[in-house]
Amino acid sequence: MTSSRPVARQNAAGWAPALVPNVTVWRPALARGVLLRHDPVRDADLLLLPERVVVLHGRAGAVLARCDGSRTVAGIVAELSAEYPGAPVAAEVPDFLAGLRMEGWLT
């Protein structure tokens, strides 16, 4: 039986203790009022927040595009691992998503 209770964990960047939801049950979704858009002028993905814009780098947009509430973090990692073989997806994506959740940008 898995618990939906968050577990304390520290990421490589050193922010901790962070409450990271159990990846087997958390289905991340963009928080209310947060939009993911692509800016063709900058050729960059953006997170549009109330009174703020966050420019995403690398494949962050590809990660967040999968945060629709239908996939678990483990499912997102599996999809990205298949799409980007050799990338450190399993090591980086859960912490990235947990950080965005701490910011209030993911539910």
mmCIF file of N, CA and C in Angstrom:
data_model
loop_
_atom_site.group_PDB
_atom_site.id
_atom_site.type_symbol
_atom_site.label_atom_id
_atom_site.label_comp_id
_atom_site.label_asym_id
_atom_site.label_seq_id
_atom_site.Cartn_x
_atom_site.Cartn_y
_atom_site.Cartn_z
ATOM 1 N N MET A 1 0.842 -1.174 0.000
ATOM 2 C CA MET A 1 0.000 0.000 0.000
ATOM 3 C C MET A 1 0.888 1.239 0.000
ATOM 4 N N THR A 2 0.609 2.172 -0.867
ATOM 5 C CA THR A 2 1.382 3.399 -0.923
ATOM 6 C C THR A 2 0.628 4.506 -0.212
ATOM 7 N N SER A 3 1.382 5.426 0.314
ATOM 8 C CA SER A 3 0.788 6.542 1.031
ATOM 9 C C SER A 3 0.763 7.773 0.140
ATOM 10 N N SER A 4 -0.284 8.560 0.251
ATOM 11 C CA SER A 4 -0.330 9.798 -0.502
ATOM 12 C C SER A 4 0.276 10.939 0.304
ATOM 13 N N ARG A 5 0.761 10.613 1.488
ATOM 14 C CA ARG A 5 1.361 11.616 2.354
ATOM 15 C C ARG A 5 2.717 12.043 1.811
ATOM 16 N N PRO A 6 3.008 13.351 1.780
ATOM 17 C CA PRO A 6 4.305 13.800 1.286
ATOM 18 C C PRO A 6 5.435 13.296 2.173
ATOM 19 N N VAL A 7 6.596 13.130 1.586
ATOM 20 C CA VAL A 7 7.774 12.697 2.331
ATOM 21 C C VAL A 7 8.815 13.802 2.281
ATOM 22 N N ALA A 8 9.578 13.942 3.365
ATOM 23 C CA ALA A 8 10.633 14.951 3.394
ATOM 24 C C ALA A 8 11.793 14.462 2.547
ATOM 25 N N ARG A 9 12.341 15.361 1.739
ATOM 26 C CA ARG A 9 13.437 14.989 0.853
ATOM 27 C C ARG A 9 14.233 16.230 0.498
ATOM 28 N N GLN A 10 15.509 16.065 0.245
ATOM 29 C CA GLN A 10 16.352 17.182 -0.168
ATOM 30 C C GLN A 10 16.854 16.917 -1.571
ATOM 31 N N ASN A 11 16.851 17.957 -2.404
ATOM 32 C CA ASN A 11 17.340 17.771 -3.758
ATOM 33 C C ASN A 11 18.813 18.146 -3.849
ATOM 34 N N ALA A 12 19.391 17.942 -5.016
ATOM 35 C CA ALA A 12 20.802 18.215 -5.225
ATOM 36 C C ALA A 12 21.123 19.691 -5.091
ATOM 37 N N ALA A 13 20.166 20.548 -5.364
ATOM 38 C CA ALA A 13 20.401 21.987 -5.265
ATOM 39 C C ALA A 13 20.423 22.459 -3.817
ATOM 40 N N GLY A 14 19.971 21.628 -2.893
ATOM 41 C CA GLY A 14 20.076 21.934 -1.486
ATOM 42 C C GLY A 14 18.851 22.522 -0.818
ATOM 43 N N TRP A 15 17.727 22.719 -1.528
ATOM 44 C CA TRP A 15 16.556 23.229 -0.822
ATOM 45 C C TRP A 15 15.909 22.078 -0.089
ATOM 46 N N ALA A 16 15.799 22.220 1.190
ATOM 47 C CA ALA A 16 15.215 21.163 1.994
ATOM 48 C C ALA A 16 14.966 21.678 3.397
ATOM 49 N N PRO A 17 14.171 20.996 4.194
ATOM 50 C CA PRO A 17 13.402 19.846 3.755
ATOM 51 C C PRO A 17 12.218 20.282 2.894
ATOM 52 N N ALA A 18 12.047 19.627 1.815
ATOM 53 C CA ALA A 18 10.930 19.908 0.917
ATOM 54 C C ALA A 18 9.893 18.818 1.071
ATOM 55 N N LEU A 19 8.653 19.190 0.942
ATOM 56 C CA LEU A 19 7.611 18.176 0.947
ATOM 57 C C LEU A 19 7.405 17.735 -0.483
ATOM 58 N N VAL A 20 7.839 16.533 -0.764
ATOM 59 C CA VAL A 20 7.748 15.977 -2.101
ATOM 60 C C VAL A 20 6.692 14.885 -2.065
ATOM 61 N N PRO A 21 5.627 15.038 -2.813
ATOM 62 C CA PRO A 21 4.587 14.014 -2.804
ATOM 63 C C PRO A 21 5.114 12.680 -3.313
ATOM 64 N N ASN A 22 4.526 11.629 -2.833
ATOM 65 C CA ASN A 22 4.875 10.291 -3.282
ATOM 66 C C ASN A 22 4.627 10.215 -4.789
ATOM 67 N N VAL A 23 5.679 9.911 -5.551
ATOM 68 C CA VAL A 23 5.566 9.953 -7.007
ATOM 69 C C VAL A 23 4.623 8.901 -7.570
ATOM 70 N N THR A 24 4.239 7.936 -6.773
ATOM 71 C CA THR A 24 3.317 6.927 -7.297
ATOM 72 C C THR A 24 1.876 7.415 -7.301
ATOM 73 N N VAL A 25 1.572 8.482 -6.562
ATOM 74 C CA VAL A 25 0.182 8.937 -6.490
ATOM 75 C C VAL A 25 -0.017 10.386 -6.916
ATOM 76 N N TRP A 26 1.011 11.220 -6.846
ATOM 77 C CA TRP A 26 0.849 12.629 -7.203
ATOM 78 C C TRP A 26 0.708 12.768 -8.705
ATOM 79 N N ARG A 27 -0.330 13.430 -9.127
ATOM 80 C CA ARG A 27 -0.581 13.722 -10.538
ATOM 81 C C ARG A 27 -0.528 15.245 -10.694
ATOM 82 N N PRO A 28 0.672 15.773 -10.965
ATOM 83 C CA PRO A 28 0.810 17.231 -11.003
ATOM 84 C C PRO A 28 0.000 17.878 -12.120
ATOM 85 N N ALA A 29 -0.500 19.051 -11.800
ATOM 86 C CA ALA A 29 -1.238 19.870 -12.766
ATOM 87 C C ALA A 29 -0.892 21.323 -12.484
ATOM 88 N N LEU A 30 -0.943 22.143 -13.516
ATOM 89 C CA LEU A 30 -0.700 23.566 -13.325
ATOM 90 C C LEU A 30 -1.753 24.123 -12.376
ATOM 91 N N ALA A 31 -1.311 24.970 -11.461
ATOM 92 C CA ALA A 31 -2.223 25.584 -10.502
ATOM 93 C C ALA A 31 -3.171 26.543 -11.218
ATOM 94 N N ARG A 32 -4.233 26.837 -10.568
ATOM 95 C CA ARG A 32 -5.226 27.778 -11.111
ATOM 96 C C ARG A 32 -4.539 29.119 -11.379
ATOM 97 N N GLY A 33 -4.745 29.664 -12.558
ATOM 98 C CA GLY A 33 -4.151 30.938 -12.917
ATOM 99 C C GLY A 33 -2.773 30.844 -13.538
ATOM 100 N N VAL A 34 -2.233 29.621 -13.644
ATOM 101 C CA VAL A 34 -0.916 29.415 -14.252
ATOM 102 C C VAL A 34 -1.122 28.814 -15.638
ATOM 103 N N LEU A 35 -0.503 29.424 -16.633
ATOM 104 C CA LEU A 35 -0.629 28.946 -18.007
ATOM 105 C C LEU A 35 0.735 28.671 -18.597
ATOM 106 N N LEU A 36 0.832 27.640 -19.399
ATOM 107 C CA LEU A 36 2.047 27.314 -20.150
ATOM 108 C C LEU A 36 1.821 27.768 -21.585
ATOM 109 N N ARG A 37 2.703 28.619 -22.077
ATOM 110 C CA ARG A 37 2.597 29.125 -23.444
ATOM 111 C C ARG A 37 3.969 29.114 -24.101
ATOM 112 N N HIS A 38 3.965 29.065 -25.430
ATOM 113 C CA HIS A 38 5.206 29.171 -26.192
ATOM 114 C C HIS A 38 5.262 30.558 -26.824
ATOM 115 N N ASP A 39 6.383 31.249 -26.634
ATOM 116 C CA ASP A 39 6.589 32.569 -27.227
ATOM 117 C C ASP A 39 7.415 32.386 -28.493
ATOM 118 N N PRO A 40 6.795 32.538 -29.673
ATOM 119 C CA PRO A 40 7.530 32.322 -30.914
ATOM 120 C C PRO A 40 8.622 33.368 -31.156
ATOM 121 N N VAL A 41 8.474 34.551 -30.605
ATOM 122 C CA VAL A 41 9.494 35.587 -30.792
ATOM 123 C C VAL A 41 10.786 35.189 -30.077
ATOM 124 N N ARG A 42 10.652 34.740 -28.841
ATOM 125 C CA ARG A 42 11.818 34.297 -28.062
ATOM 126 C C ARG A 42 12.178 32.845 -28.341
ATOM 127 N N ASP A 43 11.286 32.128 -29.002
ATOM 128 C CA ASP A 43 11.393 30.684 -29.176
ATOM 129 C C ASP A 43 11.642 30.019 -27.821
ATOM 130 N N ALA A 44 10.786 30.382 -26.861
ATOM 131 C CA ALA A 44 10.922 29.876 -25.503
ATOM 132 C C ALA A 44 9.538 29.565 -24.939
ATOM 133 N N ASP A 45 9.519 28.584 -24.044
ATOM 134 C CA ASP A 45 8.293 28.287 -23.316
ATOM 135 C C ASP A 45 8.232 29.205 -22.108
ATOM 136 N N LEU A 46 7.015 29.620 -21.766
ATOM 137 C CA LEU A 46 6.792 30.553 -20.670
ATOM 138 C C LEU A 46 5.734 30.011 -19.725
ATOM 139 N N LEU A 47 5.893 30.309 -18.457
ATOM 140 C CA LEU A 47 4.824 30.110 -17.491
ATOM 141 C C LEU A 47 4.251 31.486 -17.220
ATOM 142 N N LEU A 48 2.984 31.647 -17.505
ATOM 143 C CA LEU A 48 2.312 32.913 -17.248
ATOM 144 C C LEU A 48 1.602 32.813 -15.911
ATOM 145 N N LEU A 49 2.006 33.688 -15.004
ATOM 146 C CA LEU A 49 1.448 33.721 -13.654
ATOM 147 C C LEU A 49 0.794 35.082 -13.455
ATOM 148 N N PRO A 50 -0.058 35.199 -12.477
ATOM 149 C CA PRO A 50 -0.621 36.520 -12.215
ATOM 150 C C PRO A 50 0.506 37.531 -11.967
ATOM 151 N N GLU A 51 0.583 38.552 -12.811
ATOM 152 C CA GLU A 51 1.562 39.635 -12.705
ATOM 153 C C GLU A 51 3.014 39.179 -12.795
ATOM 154 N N ARG A 52 3.267 38.037 -13.454
ATOM 155 C CA ARG A 52 4.640 37.517 -13.561
ATOM 156 C C ARG A 52 4.736 36.582 -14.747
ATOM 157 N N VAL A 53 5.890 36.595 -15.397
ATOM 158 C CA VAL A 53 6.181 35.661 -16.476
ATOM 159 C C VAL A 53 7.505 34.973 -16.142
ATOM 160 N N VAL A 54 7.523 33.653 -16.255
ATOM 161 C CA VAL A 54 8.736 32.883 -16.016
ATOM 162 C C VAL A 54 9.162 32.265 -17.343
ATOM 163 N N VAL A 55 10.379 32.588 -17.781
ATOM 164 C CA VAL A 55 10.923 32.010 -19.009
ATOM 165 C C VAL A 55 11.532 30.666 -18.642
ATOM 166 N N LEU A 56 11.080 29.615 -19.318
ATOM 167 C CA LEU A 56 11.566 28.263 -19.047
ATOM 168 C C LEU A 56 12.758 27.955 -19.948
ATOM 169 N N HIS A 57 13.703 27.234 -19.418
ATOM 170 C CA HIS A 57 14.912 26.885 -20.162
ATOM 171 C C HIS A 57 14.961 25.383 -20.419
ATOM 172 N N GLY A 58 15.720 25.005 -21.412
ATOM 173 C CA GLY A 58 15.903 23.589 -21.721
ATOM 174 C C GLY A 58 14.586 22.925 -22.060
ATOM 175 N N ARG A 59 14.370 21.762 -21.479
ATOM 176 C CA ARG A 59 13.160 20.980 -21.755
ATOM 177 C C ARG A 59 12.092 21.138 -20.677
ATOM 178 N N ALA A 60 12.175 22.222 -19.900
ATOM 179 C CA ALA A 60 11.197 22.436 -18.832
ATOM 180 C C ALA A 60 9.777 22.492 -19.391
ATOM 181 N N GLY A 61 9.606 23.086 -20.549
ATOM 182 C CA GLY A 61 8.282 23.145 -21.166
ATOM 183 C C GLY A 61 7.754 21.768 -21.509
ATOM 184 N N ALA A 62 8.634 20.881 -21.960
ATOM 185 C CA ALA A 62 8.221 19.507 -22.277
ATOM 186 C C ALA A 62 7.774 18.772 -21.020
ATOM 187 N N VAL A 63 8.419 19.064 -19.904
ATOM 188 C CA VAL A 63 8.022 18.456 -18.630
ATOM 189 C C VAL A 63 6.654 18.998 -18.217
ATOM 190 N N LEU A 64 6.504 20.303 -18.229
ATOM 191 C CA LEU A 64 5.264 20.912 -17.757
ATOM 192 C C LEU A 64 4.083 20.649 -18.684
ATOM 193 N N ALA A 65 4.340 20.423 -19.944
ATOM 194 C CA ALA A 65 3.248 20.088 -20.866
ATOM 195 C C ALA A 65 2.575 18.778 -20.469
ATOM 196 N N ARG A 66 3.283 17.936 -19.762
ATOM 197 C CA ARG A 66 2.733 16.655 -19.315
ATOM 198 C C ARG A 66 2.035 16.756 -17.963
ATOM 199 N N CYS A 67 2.099 17.910 -17.334
ATOM 200 C CA CYS A 67 1.479 18.109 -16.021
ATOM 201 C C CYS A 67 0.028 18.544 -16.206
ATOM 202 N N ASP A 68 -0.795 17.584 -16.570
ATOM 203 C CA ASP A 68 -2.200 17.872 -16.837
ATOM 204 C C ASP A 68 -3.138 17.190 -15.845
ATOM 205 N N GLY A 69 -2.566 16.606 -14.800
ATOM 206 C CA GLY A 69 -3.369 15.932 -13.789
ATOM 207 C C GLY A 69 -3.725 14.504 -14.121
ATOM 208 N N SER A 70 -3.351 14.033 -15.307
ATOM 209 C CA SER A 70 -3.687 12.658 -15.690
ATOM 210 C C SER A 70 -2.517 11.694 -15.494
ATOM 211 N N ARG A 71 -1.294 12.209 -15.384
ATOM 212 C CA ARG A 71 -0.107 11.359 -15.257
ATOM 213 C C ARG A 71 0.517 11.525 -13.883
ATOM 214 N N THR A 72 1.047 10.439 -13.350
ATOM 215 C CA THR A 72 1.835 10.537 -12.125
ATOM 216 C C THR A 72 3.223 11.044 -12.497
ATOM 217 N N VAL A 73 3.981 11.447 -11.491
ATOM 218 C CA VAL A 73 5.358 11.875 -11.740
ATOM 219 C C VAL A 73 6.147 10.719 -12.349
ATOM 220 N N ALA A 74 5.928 9.508 -11.852
ATOM 221 C CA ALA A 74 6.618 8.345 -12.409
ATOM 222 C C ALA A 74 6.262 8.152 -13.881
ATOM 223 N N GLY A 75 5.021 8.391 -14.244
ATOM 224 C CA GLY A 75 4.603 8.291 -15.644
ATOM 225 C C GLY A 75 5.251 9.359 -16.507
ATOM 226 N N ILE A 76 5.346 10.572 -15.974
ATOM 227 C CA ILE A 76 6.017 11.659 -16.698
ATOM 228 C C ILE A 76 7.479 11.312 -16.918
ATOM 229 N N VAL A 77 8.126 10.801 -15.872
ATOM 230 C CA VAL A 77 9.538 10.405 -15.982
ATOM 231 C C VAL A 77 9.697 9.318 -17.035
ATOM 232 N N ALA A 78 8.810 8.337 -17.052
ATOM 233 C CA ALA A 78 8.895 7.249 -18.029
ATOM 234 C C ALA A 78 8.757 7.782 -19.451
ATOM 235 N N GLU A 79 7.800 8.670 -19.676
ATOM 236 C CA GLU A 79 7.606 9.250 -21.013
ATOM 237 C C GLU A 79 8.830 10.043 -21.457
ATOM 238 N N LEU A 80 9.343 10.881 -20.563
ATOM 239 C CA LEU A 80 10.494 11.707 -20.911
ATOM 240 C C LEU A 80 11.757 10.868 -21.106
ATOM 241 N N SER A 81 11.912 9.809 -20.324
ATOM 242 C CA SER A 81 13.063 8.924 -20.478
ATOM 243 C C SER A 81 13.064 8.259 -21.844
ATOM 244 N N ALA A 82 11.883 7.900 -22.323
ATOM 245 C CA ALA A 82 11.776 7.301 -23.651
ATOM 246 C C ALA A 82 12.047 8.330 -24.746
ATOM 247 N N GLU A 83 11.587 9.563 -24.526
ATOM 248 C CA GLU A 83 11.761 10.613 -25.530
ATOM 249 C C GLU A 83 13.186 11.171 -25.568
ATOM 250 N N TYR A 84 13.839 11.209 -24.404
ATOM 251 C CA TYR A 84 15.199 11.758 -24.297
ATOM 252 C C TYR A 84 16.127 10.729 -23.655
ATOM 253 N N PRO A 85 16.473 9.666 -24.392
ATOM 254 C CA PRO A 85 17.320 8.622 -23.820
ATOM 255 C C PRO A 85 18.676 9.200 -23.389
ATOM 256 N N GLY A 86 19.125 8.761 -22.239
ATOM 257 C CA GLY A 86 20.416 9.204 -21.725
ATOM 258 C C GLY A 86 20.359 10.464 -20.889
ATOM 259 N N ALA A 87 19.247 11.168 -20.920
ATOM 260 C CA ALA A 87 19.109 12.381 -20.102
ATOM 261 C C ALA A 87 18.832 11.976 -18.651
ATOM 262 N N PRO A 88 19.286 12.767 -17.684
ATOM 263 C CA PRO A 88 19.089 12.426 -16.270
ATOM 264 C C PRO A 88 17.679 12.733 -15.777
ATOM 265 N N VAL A 89 16.696 12.247 -16.489
ATOM 266 C CA VAL A 89 15.290 12.557 -16.220
ATOM 267 C C VAL A 89 14.868 12.094 -14.832
ATOM 268 N N ALA A 90 15.163 10.856 -14.489
ATOM 269 C CA ALA A 90 14.719 10.305 -13.202
ATOM 270 C C ALA A 90 15.334 11.041 -12.025
ATOM 271 N N ALA A 91 16.521 11.574 -12.212
ATOM 272 C CA ALA A 91 17.197 12.281 -11.127
ATOM 273 C C ALA A 91 16.725 13.723 -10.989
ATOM 274 N N GLU A 92 16.299 14.346 -12.075
ATOM 275 C CA GLU A 92 16.015 15.780 -12.048
ATOM 276 C C GLU A 92 14.536 16.157 -12.063
ATOM 277 N N VAL A 93 13.724 15.418 -12.774
ATOM 278 C CA VAL A 93 12.319 15.818 -12.946
ATOM 279 C C VAL A 93 11.523 15.821 -11.634
ATOM 280 N N PRO A 94 11.614 14.797 -10.782
ATOM 281 C CA PRO A 94 10.830 14.858 -9.536
ATOM 282 C C PRO A 94 11.176 16.076 -8.677
ATOM 283 N N ASP A 95 12.453 16.404 -8.577
ATOM 284 C CA ASP A 95 12.852 17.567 -7.788
ATOM 285 C C ASP A 95 12.407 18.867 -8.442
ATOM 286 N N PHE A 96 12.476 18.932 -9.757
ATOM 287 C CA PHE A 96 12.012 20.111 -10.494
ATOM 288 C C PHE A 96 10.526 20.342 -10.220
ATOM 289 N N LEU A 97 9.728 19.289 -10.334
ATOM 290 C CA LEU A 97 8.289 19.407 -10.113
ATOM 291 C C LEU A 97 7.985 19.757 -8.657
ATOM 292 N N ALA A 98 8.722 19.160 -7.732
ATOM 293 C CA ALA A 98 8.515 19.470 -6.315
ATOM 294 C C ALA A 98 8.831 20.941 -6.031
ATOM 295 N N GLY A 99 9.864 21.462 -6.664
ATOM 296 C CA GLY A 99 10.201 22.870 -6.491
ATOM 297 C C GLY A 99 9.106 23.787 -7.008
ATOM 298 N N LEU A 100 8.525 23.428 -8.149
ATOM 299 C CA LEU A 100 7.428 24.225 -8.685
ATOM 300 C C LEU A 100 6.184 24.129 -7.805
ATOM 301 N N ARG A 101 6.005 22.965 -7.194
ATOM 302 C CA ARG A 101 4.865 22.819 -6.276
ATOM 303 C C ARG A 101 5.067 23.716 -5.059
ATOM 304 N N MET A 102 6.299 23.777 -4.567
ATOM 305 C CA MET A 102 6.590 24.637 -3.422
ATOM 306 C C MET A 102 6.354 26.114 -3.753
ATOM 307 N N GLU A 103 6.583 26.486 -5.017
ATOM 308 C CA GLU A 103 6.321 27.857 -5.456
ATOM 309 C C GLU A 103 4.820 28.133 -5.577
ATOM 310 N N GLY A 104 4.019 27.065 -5.604
ATOM 311 C CA GLY A 104 2.574 27.211 -5.749
ATOM 312 C C GLY A 104 2.119 27.179 -7.196
ATOM 313 N N TRP A 105 3.015 26.784 -8.110
ATOM 314 C CA TRP A 105 2.690 26.773 -9.534
ATOM 315 C C TRP A 105 2.101 25.453 -9.989
ATOM 316 N N LEU A 106 2.247 24.409 -9.186
ATOM 317 C CA LEU A 106 1.652 23.093 -9.473
ATOM 318 C C LEU A 106 0.793 22.651 -8.293
ATOM 319 N N THR A 107 -0.227 21.893 -8.595
ATOM 320 C CA THR A 107 -1.050 21.307 -7.535
ATOM 321 C C THR A 107 -0.843 19.819 -7.523
#
